XYZ file of C-alpha atoms in Angstrom:
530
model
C -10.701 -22.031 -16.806
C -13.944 -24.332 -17.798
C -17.216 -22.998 -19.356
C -18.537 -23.264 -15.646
C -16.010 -20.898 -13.909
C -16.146 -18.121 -16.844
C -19.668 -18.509 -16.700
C -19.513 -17.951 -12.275
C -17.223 -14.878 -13.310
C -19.507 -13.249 -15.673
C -22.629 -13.929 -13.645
C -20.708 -11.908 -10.579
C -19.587 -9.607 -12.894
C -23.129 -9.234 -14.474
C -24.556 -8.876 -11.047
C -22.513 -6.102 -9.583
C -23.229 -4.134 -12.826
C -26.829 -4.562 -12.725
C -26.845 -3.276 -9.057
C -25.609 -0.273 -10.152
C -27.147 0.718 -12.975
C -30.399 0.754 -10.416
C -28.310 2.775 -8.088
C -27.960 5.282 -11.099
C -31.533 4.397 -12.684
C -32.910 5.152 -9.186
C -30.891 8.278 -8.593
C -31.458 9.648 -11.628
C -35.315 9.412 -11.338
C -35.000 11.395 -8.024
C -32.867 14.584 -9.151
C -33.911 18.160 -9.891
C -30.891 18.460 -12.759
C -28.894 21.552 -10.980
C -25.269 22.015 -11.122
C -24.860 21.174 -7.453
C -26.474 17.991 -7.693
C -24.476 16.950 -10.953
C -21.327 17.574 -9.209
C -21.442 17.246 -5.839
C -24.495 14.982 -4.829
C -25.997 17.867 -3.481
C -23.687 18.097 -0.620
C -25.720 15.864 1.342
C -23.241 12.783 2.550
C -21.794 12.496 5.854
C -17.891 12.350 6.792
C -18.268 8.763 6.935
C -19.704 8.132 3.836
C -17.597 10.378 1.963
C -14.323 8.619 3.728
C -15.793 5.054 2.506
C -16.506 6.676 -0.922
C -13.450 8.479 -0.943
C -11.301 5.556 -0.456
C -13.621 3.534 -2.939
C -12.120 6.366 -5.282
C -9.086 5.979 -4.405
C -8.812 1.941 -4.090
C -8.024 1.902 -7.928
C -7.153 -0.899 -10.174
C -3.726 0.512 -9.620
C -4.128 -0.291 -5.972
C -5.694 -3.702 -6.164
C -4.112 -5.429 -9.481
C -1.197 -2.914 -9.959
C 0.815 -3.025 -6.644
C 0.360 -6.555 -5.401
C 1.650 -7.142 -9.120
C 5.047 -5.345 -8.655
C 5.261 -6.749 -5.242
C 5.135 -10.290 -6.637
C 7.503 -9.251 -9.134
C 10.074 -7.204 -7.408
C 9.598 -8.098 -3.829
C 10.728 -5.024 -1.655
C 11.193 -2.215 -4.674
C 6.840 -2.879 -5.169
C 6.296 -2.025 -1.753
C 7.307 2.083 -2.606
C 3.485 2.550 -4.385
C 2.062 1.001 -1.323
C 3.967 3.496 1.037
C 4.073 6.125 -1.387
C 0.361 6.312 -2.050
C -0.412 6.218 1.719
C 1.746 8.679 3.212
C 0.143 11.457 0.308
C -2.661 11.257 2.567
C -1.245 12.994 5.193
C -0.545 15.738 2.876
C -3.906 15.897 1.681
C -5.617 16.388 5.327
C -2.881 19.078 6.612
C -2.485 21.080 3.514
C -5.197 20.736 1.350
C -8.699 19.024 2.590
C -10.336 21.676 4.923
C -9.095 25.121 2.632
C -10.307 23.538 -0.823
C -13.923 22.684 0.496
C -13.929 25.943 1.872
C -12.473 27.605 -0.956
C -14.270 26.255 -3.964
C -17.711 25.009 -5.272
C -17.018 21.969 -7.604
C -13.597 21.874 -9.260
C -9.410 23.004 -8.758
C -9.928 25.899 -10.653
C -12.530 27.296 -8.333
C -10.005 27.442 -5.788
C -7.626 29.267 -8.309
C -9.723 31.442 -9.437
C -11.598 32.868 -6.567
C -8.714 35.234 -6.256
C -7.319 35.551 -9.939
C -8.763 36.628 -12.937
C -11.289 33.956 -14.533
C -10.778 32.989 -18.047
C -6.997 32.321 -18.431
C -6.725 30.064 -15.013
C -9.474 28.011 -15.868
C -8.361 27.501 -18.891
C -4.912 26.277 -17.719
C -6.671 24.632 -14.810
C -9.201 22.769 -16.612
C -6.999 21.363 -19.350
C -4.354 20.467 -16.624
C -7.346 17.957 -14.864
C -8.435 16.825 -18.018
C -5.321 15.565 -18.962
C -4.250 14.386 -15.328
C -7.900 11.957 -15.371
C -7.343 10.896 -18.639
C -4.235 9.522 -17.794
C -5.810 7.995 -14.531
C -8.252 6.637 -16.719
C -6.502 4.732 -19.074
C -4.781 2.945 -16.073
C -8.017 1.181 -14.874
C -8.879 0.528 -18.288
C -5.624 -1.372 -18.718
C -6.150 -3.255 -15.520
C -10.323 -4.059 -16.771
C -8.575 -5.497 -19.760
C -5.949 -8.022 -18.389
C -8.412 -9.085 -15.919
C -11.349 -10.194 -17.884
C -8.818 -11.589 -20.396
C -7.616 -13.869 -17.912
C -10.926 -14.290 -15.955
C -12.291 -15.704 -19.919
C -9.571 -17.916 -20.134
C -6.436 -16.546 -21.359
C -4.914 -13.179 -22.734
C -6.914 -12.880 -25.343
C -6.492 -9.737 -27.565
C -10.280 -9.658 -28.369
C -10.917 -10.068 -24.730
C -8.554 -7.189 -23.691
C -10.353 -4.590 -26.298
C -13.908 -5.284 -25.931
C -13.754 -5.011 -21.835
C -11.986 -1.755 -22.305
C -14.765 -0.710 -24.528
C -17.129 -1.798 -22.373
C -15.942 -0.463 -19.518
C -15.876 3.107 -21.079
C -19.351 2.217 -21.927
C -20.525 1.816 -18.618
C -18.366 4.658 -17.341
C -20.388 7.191 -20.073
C -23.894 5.864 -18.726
C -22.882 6.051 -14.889
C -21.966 9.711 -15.293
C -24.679 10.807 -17.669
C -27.626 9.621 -15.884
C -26.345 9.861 -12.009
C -23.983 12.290 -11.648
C -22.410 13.080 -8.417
C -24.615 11.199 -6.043
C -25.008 7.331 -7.834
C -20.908 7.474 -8.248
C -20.937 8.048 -4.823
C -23.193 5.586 -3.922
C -21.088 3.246 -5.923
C -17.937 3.918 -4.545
C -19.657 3.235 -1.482
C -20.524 -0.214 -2.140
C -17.265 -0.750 -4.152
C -15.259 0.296 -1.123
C -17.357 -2.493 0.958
C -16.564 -5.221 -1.443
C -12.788 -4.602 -1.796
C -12.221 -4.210 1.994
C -14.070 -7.666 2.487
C -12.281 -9.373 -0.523
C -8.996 -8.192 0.395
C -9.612 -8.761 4.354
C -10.233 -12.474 3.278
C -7.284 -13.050 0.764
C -5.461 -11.720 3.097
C -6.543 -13.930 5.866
C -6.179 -17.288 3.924
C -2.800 -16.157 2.989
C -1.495 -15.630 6.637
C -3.532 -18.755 7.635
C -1.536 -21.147 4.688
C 1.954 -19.625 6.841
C 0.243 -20.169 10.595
C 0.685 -16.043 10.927
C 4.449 -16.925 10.314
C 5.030 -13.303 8.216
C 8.637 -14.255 7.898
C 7.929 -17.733 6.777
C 6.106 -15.724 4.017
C 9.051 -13.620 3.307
C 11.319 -16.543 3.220
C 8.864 -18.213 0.803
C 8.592 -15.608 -1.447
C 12.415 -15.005 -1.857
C 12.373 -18.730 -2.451
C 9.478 -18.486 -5.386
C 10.915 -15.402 -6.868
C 13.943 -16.852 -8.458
C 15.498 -13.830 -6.916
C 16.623 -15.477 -3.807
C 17.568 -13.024 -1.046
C 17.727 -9.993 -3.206
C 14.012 -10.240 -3.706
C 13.908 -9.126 0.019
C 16.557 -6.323 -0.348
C 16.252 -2.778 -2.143
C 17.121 -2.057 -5.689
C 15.647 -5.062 -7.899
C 13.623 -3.051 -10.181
C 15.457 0.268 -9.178
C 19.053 -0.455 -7.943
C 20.534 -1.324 -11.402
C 21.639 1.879 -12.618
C 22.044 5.667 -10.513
C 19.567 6.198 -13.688
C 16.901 3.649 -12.348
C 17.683 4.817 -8.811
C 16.922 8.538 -9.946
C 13.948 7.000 -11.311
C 12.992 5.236 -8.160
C 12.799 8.924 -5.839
C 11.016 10.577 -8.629
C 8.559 7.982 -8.690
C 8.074 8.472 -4.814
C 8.146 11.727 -5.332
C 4.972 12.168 -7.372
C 3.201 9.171 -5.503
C 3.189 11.863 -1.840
C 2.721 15.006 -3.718
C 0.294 13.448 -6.473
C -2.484 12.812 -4.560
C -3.539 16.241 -3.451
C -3.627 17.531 -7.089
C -5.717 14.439 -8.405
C -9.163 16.113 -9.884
C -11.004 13.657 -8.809
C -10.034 13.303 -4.778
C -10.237 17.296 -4.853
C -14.071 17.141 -5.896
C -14.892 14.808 -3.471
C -14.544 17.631 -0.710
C -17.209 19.705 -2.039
C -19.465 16.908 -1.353
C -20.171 17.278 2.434
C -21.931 20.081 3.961
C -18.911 21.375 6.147
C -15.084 21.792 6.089
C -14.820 20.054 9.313
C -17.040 17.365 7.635
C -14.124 17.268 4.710
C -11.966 16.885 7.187
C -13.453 13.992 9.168
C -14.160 12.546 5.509
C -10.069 12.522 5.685
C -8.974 10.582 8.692
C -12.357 7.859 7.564
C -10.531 7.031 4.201
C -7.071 7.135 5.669
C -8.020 4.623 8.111
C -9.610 1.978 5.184
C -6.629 3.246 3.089
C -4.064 2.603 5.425
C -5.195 -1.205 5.978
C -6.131 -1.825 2.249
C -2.032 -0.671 1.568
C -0.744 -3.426 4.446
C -3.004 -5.997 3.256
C -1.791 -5.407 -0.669
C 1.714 -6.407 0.516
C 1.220 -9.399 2.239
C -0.964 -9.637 -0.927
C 1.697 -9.562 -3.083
C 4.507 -11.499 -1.006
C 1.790 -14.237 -1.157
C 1.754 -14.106 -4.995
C 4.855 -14.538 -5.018
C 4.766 -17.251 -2.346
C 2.083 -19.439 -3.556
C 2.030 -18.580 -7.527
C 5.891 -17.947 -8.051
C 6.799 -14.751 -9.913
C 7.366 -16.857 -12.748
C 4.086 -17.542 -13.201
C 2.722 -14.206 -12.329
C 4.856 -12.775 -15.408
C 3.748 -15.772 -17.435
C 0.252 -14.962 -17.034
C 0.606 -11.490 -17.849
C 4.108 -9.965 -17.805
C 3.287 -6.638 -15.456
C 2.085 -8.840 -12.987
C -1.564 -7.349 -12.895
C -3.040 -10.480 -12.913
C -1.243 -11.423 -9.693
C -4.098 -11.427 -7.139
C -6.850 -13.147 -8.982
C -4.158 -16.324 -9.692
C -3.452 -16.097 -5.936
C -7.614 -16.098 -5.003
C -7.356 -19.333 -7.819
C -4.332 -20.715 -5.214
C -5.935 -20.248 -2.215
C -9.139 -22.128 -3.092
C -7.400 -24.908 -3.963
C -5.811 -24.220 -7.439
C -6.506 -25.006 -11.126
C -9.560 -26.670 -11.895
C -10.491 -27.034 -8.629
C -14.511 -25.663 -7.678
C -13.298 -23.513 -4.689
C -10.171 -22.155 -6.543
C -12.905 -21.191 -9.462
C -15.366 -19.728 -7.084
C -12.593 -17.419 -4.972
C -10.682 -16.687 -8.347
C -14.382 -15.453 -9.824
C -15.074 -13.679 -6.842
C -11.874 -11.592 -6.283
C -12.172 -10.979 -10.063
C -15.524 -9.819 -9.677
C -14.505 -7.207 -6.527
C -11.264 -5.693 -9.108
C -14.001 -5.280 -11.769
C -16.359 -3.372 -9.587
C -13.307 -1.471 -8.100
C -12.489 -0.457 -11.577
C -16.083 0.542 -12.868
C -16.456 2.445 -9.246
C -13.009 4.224 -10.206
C -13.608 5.008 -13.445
C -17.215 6.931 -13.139
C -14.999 9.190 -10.156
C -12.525 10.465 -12.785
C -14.797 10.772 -15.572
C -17.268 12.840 -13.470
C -14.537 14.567 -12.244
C -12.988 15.536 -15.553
C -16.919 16.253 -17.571
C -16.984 18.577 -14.374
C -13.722 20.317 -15.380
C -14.581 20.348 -19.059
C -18.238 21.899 -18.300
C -17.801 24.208 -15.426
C -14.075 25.187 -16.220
C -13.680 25.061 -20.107
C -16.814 25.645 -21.773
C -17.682 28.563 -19.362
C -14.610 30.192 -20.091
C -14.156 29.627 -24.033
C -17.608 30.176 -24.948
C -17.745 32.774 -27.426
C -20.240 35.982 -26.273
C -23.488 36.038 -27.749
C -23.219 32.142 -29.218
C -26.080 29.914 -27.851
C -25.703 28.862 -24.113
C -26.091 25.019 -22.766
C -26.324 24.875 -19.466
C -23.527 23.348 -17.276
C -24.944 20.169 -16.870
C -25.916 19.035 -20.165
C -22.293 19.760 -20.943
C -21.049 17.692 -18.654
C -22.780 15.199 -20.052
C -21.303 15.708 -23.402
C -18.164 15.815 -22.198
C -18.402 12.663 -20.003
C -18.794 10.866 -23.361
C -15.605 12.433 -25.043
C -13.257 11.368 -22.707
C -15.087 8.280 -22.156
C -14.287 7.914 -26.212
C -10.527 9.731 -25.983
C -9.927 7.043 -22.857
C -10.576 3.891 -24.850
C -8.502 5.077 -27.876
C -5.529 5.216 -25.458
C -6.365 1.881 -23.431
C -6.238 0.055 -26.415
C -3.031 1.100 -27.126
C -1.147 0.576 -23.774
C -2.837 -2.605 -23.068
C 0.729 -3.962 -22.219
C 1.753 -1.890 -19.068
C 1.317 -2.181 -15.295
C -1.442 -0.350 -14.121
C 0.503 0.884 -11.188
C 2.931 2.436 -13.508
C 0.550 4.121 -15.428
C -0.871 5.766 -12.432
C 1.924 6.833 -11.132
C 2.272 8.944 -14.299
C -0.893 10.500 -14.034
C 0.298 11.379 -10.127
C 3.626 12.977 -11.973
C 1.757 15.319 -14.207
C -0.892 16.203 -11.288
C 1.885 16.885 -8.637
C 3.798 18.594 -11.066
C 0.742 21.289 -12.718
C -2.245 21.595 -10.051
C -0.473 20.985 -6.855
C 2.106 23.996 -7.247
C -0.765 26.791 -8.411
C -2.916 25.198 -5.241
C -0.403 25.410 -2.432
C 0.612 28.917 -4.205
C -3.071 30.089 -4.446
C -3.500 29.069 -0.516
C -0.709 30.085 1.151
C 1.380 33.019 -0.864
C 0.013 36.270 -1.144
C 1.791 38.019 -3.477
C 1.006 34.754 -6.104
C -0.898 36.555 -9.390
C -3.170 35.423 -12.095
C 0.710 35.278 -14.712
C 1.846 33.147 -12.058
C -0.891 30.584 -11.693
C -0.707 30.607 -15.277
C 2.715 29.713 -15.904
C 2.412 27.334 -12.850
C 0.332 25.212 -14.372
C 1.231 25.195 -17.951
C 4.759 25.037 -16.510
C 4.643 21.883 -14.648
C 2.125 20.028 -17.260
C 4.123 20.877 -20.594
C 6.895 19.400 -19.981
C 5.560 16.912 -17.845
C 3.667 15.212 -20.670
C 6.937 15.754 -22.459
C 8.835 14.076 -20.855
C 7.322 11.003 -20.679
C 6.454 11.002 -24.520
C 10.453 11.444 -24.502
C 10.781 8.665 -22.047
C 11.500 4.848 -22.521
C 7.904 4.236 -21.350
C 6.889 5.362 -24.880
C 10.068 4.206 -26.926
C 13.133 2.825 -27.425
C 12.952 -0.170 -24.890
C 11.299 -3.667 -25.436
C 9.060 -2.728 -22.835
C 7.438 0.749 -24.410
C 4.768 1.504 -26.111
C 5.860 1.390 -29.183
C 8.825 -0.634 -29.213
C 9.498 -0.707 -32.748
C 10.880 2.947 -32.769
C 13.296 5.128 -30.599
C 12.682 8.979 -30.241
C 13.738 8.456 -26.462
C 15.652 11.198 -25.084
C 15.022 11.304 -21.098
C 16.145 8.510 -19.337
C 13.736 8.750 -16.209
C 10.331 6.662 -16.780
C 8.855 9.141 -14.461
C 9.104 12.640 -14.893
C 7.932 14.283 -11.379
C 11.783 14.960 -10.184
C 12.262 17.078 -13.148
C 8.815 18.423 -13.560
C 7.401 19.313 -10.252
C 10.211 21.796 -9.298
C 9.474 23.246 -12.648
C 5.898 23.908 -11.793
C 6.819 25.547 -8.622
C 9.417 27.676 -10.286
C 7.296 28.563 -13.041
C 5.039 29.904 -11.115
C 7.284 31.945 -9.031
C 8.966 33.231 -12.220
C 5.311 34.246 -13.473
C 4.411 35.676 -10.029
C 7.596 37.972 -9.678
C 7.674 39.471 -13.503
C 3.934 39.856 -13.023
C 2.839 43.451 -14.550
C -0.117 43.668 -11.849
C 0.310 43.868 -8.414
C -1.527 41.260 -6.435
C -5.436 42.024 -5.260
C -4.666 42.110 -1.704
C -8.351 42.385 -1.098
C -9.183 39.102 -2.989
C -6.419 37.324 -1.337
C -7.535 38.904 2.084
C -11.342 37.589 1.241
C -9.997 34.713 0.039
C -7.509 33.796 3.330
C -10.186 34.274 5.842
C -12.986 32.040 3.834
C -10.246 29.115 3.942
C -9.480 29.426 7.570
C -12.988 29.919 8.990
C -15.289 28.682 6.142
C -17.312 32.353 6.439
C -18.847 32.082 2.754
C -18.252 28.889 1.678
C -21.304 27.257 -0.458
């Protein structure tokens, strides 16, 4: 691109961030500083807000850069995040929506713990979301990195590592100053902006094929240098029964991820009513559901109009995929409208990102504040309150998130997600459906529930070719690989669930049958909740 069109970018870019730093300047200036506020917005937003700013949490860099990526890549086998990450939303409203806001006040462990003793699960708790949104983070830093790169003219190294310091930048100050209610507000209007830019992409790309979806199809097999097979099952994950294994324990995490992320879970506790977390449900499923179908004829028309050759040129794990198709559409390289669409859509995956990142970072300060520090503070040292905390904390893992997006600057951000859904399916889903629905489950059993789904989750993948032994990894240069899966969840979420049976049934103390009784009628009726 020409000094005009990276100038257009970073004026739209420059624009959006402006907006909302007011959003957080003007929230900030009208908050009394409690711990309600700071994590849940004060429980003021309606179901309909919350479902826009729910899916404007959700609508990740994973969802927008990642996925049409893999599609344009590997045709049908990219299409299983799309599904995967959709149909986890019906788990989430049947199972786990209405009895967490109900349940708890700001974070997983709330939930946990309101029938188990404190200290030990929110200890596991908290350093199981911690390391589940860290992960998450360093996703959307990856994909804020290849797109500015690109969006400044090339792949830049320089590029790359000064947008993912900026971005964690930005992330810190959101958090900080605004807590709960400006990252809602910016979800809000992120969620806005990527329904309208994908709505239109999506649009131009059906109107270049006269609503001919199979012309598309055909078109895309034709780019993809796959031929047919692009079309068919098993491009990415029919070459082995290793990468087929791989392929169900990736879906596998994608539908059971979601309901242990840290940060979807604290959105509940921001409307006044379980019913109201409910209807906050079916709102993002429904902007969900038709962001997913547009990101596949999203990335069939990548591969359609751009070629897959190209896409991997440009970056080779295809997250730079839609804003080369927005370039396309407008009329190609060096053309004005090809410029102005390319700027825009890049503008839209930078706010998504931003909007994403301030979620999980307030999500895991929340964790490390409320969870953590309440529960390893030593009696009789000087006490902080919650809040300030949380503030600390936002910048820690605003600083531990960079560190680590530097480093895996060179892998799909879908893939990196769906990691982050492994380890959060496989540690805080098992001790929440356990804590909800058994009652003999003890405080030894949430325990070991957690600890044993995360351990040797994050094992795993160290273990895996995703960090060595293939050209691909993150360190390439080295080979300590000893599991052959690149994602762990088929392994690791049945261990979580056993885990915590084993810890449940060897249990020394018999379960509080009053607690659990307390605890069973607050979820189902709401009697008590905050």
């Amino acid at each position: 691109m020409n000094g005009n069109h990276q100038t257009l970018a970073l004026l739209l870019f420059s624009t959006f961030i402006a907006v909302t730093l007011a959003i957080t300047a003007w929230v900030s200036r009208n908050r009394h500083g409690s711990a309600e506020e700071f994590y849940a917005g004060g429980r003021l937003f309606s179901p309909m807000e919350n479902g826009f700013a729910i899916a404007g949490d959700y609508m990740s860099a994973a969802s927008f850069l990642g996925i049409s990526g893999l599609i344009a890549l590997f045709g049908y086998d990219g299409m299983l995040y799309s599904v995967g990450f959709l149909v986890a939303w019906l788990v989430v409203l049947f199972l786990v929506a209405e009895l967490v806001r109900n349940c708890g006040r700001f974070t997983l462990a709330d939930v946990v713990a309101a029938r188990m003793a404190e200290r030990p699960v929110r200890i596991a708790a908290g350093t199981s979301s911690v390391t589940v949104s860290v992960l998450y983070l360093v996703a959307q830093m990856v994909g804020a990195g290849s797109l500015v790169a690109l969006l400044l003219g090339g792949t830049s190294g320089a590029a790359r590592s000064w947008t993912v310091i900026g971005v964690g930048a930005l992330m810190i100050v959101y958090v900080s100053l605004g807590g709960m209610r400006a990252t809602t507000w910016i979800q809000i209007v992120k969620a806005v902006l990527l329904m309208a830019g994908a709505v239109a992409l999506t649009v131009l790309v059906l109107i270049h094929f006269h609503g001919n979806f199979n012309a598309l199809l055909n078109s895309a097999a034709d780019r993809s240098g796959h031929g047919s097979r692009f079309l068919l099952p098993g491009l990415k994950y029919g070459g082995s029964w290793t990468a087929r294994i791989d392929f169900i324990s990736l879906g596998l995490a994608l539908v059971l991820g979601t309901a242990g992320l840290p940060h979807i879970l604290s959105r509940f506790y921001t409307v006044p009513t379980a019913r109201a977390a409910r209807r906050s449900v079916v709102w993002s499923i429904g902007l969900i559901g038709g962001f997913y179908l547009m990101t596949i004829v999203l990335g069939f028309g990548a591969a359609a109009l751009v070629g897959s050759a190209e896409v991997r040129a440009s970056n080779a794990a295809g997250n730079t995929a839609i804003p080369l198709l927005a370039m396309e559409l407008g009329g190609g390289e060096g053309s004005t409208g090809g410029a102005i669409l390319f700027a825009v859509v890049g503008a839209v995956a930078f706010a998504t990102i931003l909007a994403v990142v301030a979620g999980i970072t307030l999500a895991s300060s929340a964790s490390v504040a409320h969870d953590l520090y309440a529960s390893l503070r030593r009696p009789g040292a000087k006490q902080y309150s919650e809040v300030a905390v949380a503030r600390v904390a936002a910048a820690g893992i605003g600083v531990a998130a960079i560190g680590l997006g530097l480093i895996a600057q060179n892998l799909n951000v879908a893939f990196l997600v769906g990691l982050a859904f492994a380890v959060a399916a496989s540690a805080n889903l098992p001790v929440l459906l356990y804590s909800l629905f058994w009652r003999n489950f003890t405080t030894r059993g949430a325990v070991w529930s957690v600890y044993g789904g995360l351990i040797p989750a994050v094992l795993l993948v160290l273990l895996s070719p995703v960090v060595s032994g293939s050209p691909a990894s993150l360190f390439p240069g080295v080979d300590f690989q000893l599991f052959p899966l690149e994602n762990p969840g088929l392994v690791s979420i049945p261990l979580g669930f056993l885990a915590g049976w084993i810890g449940t049934v060897t249990s020394p103390e018999p379960p509080d049958e009053a607690k659990h009784a307390e605890t069973e009628v607050r979820a189902l009726t709401g009697a008590g909740a905050v």
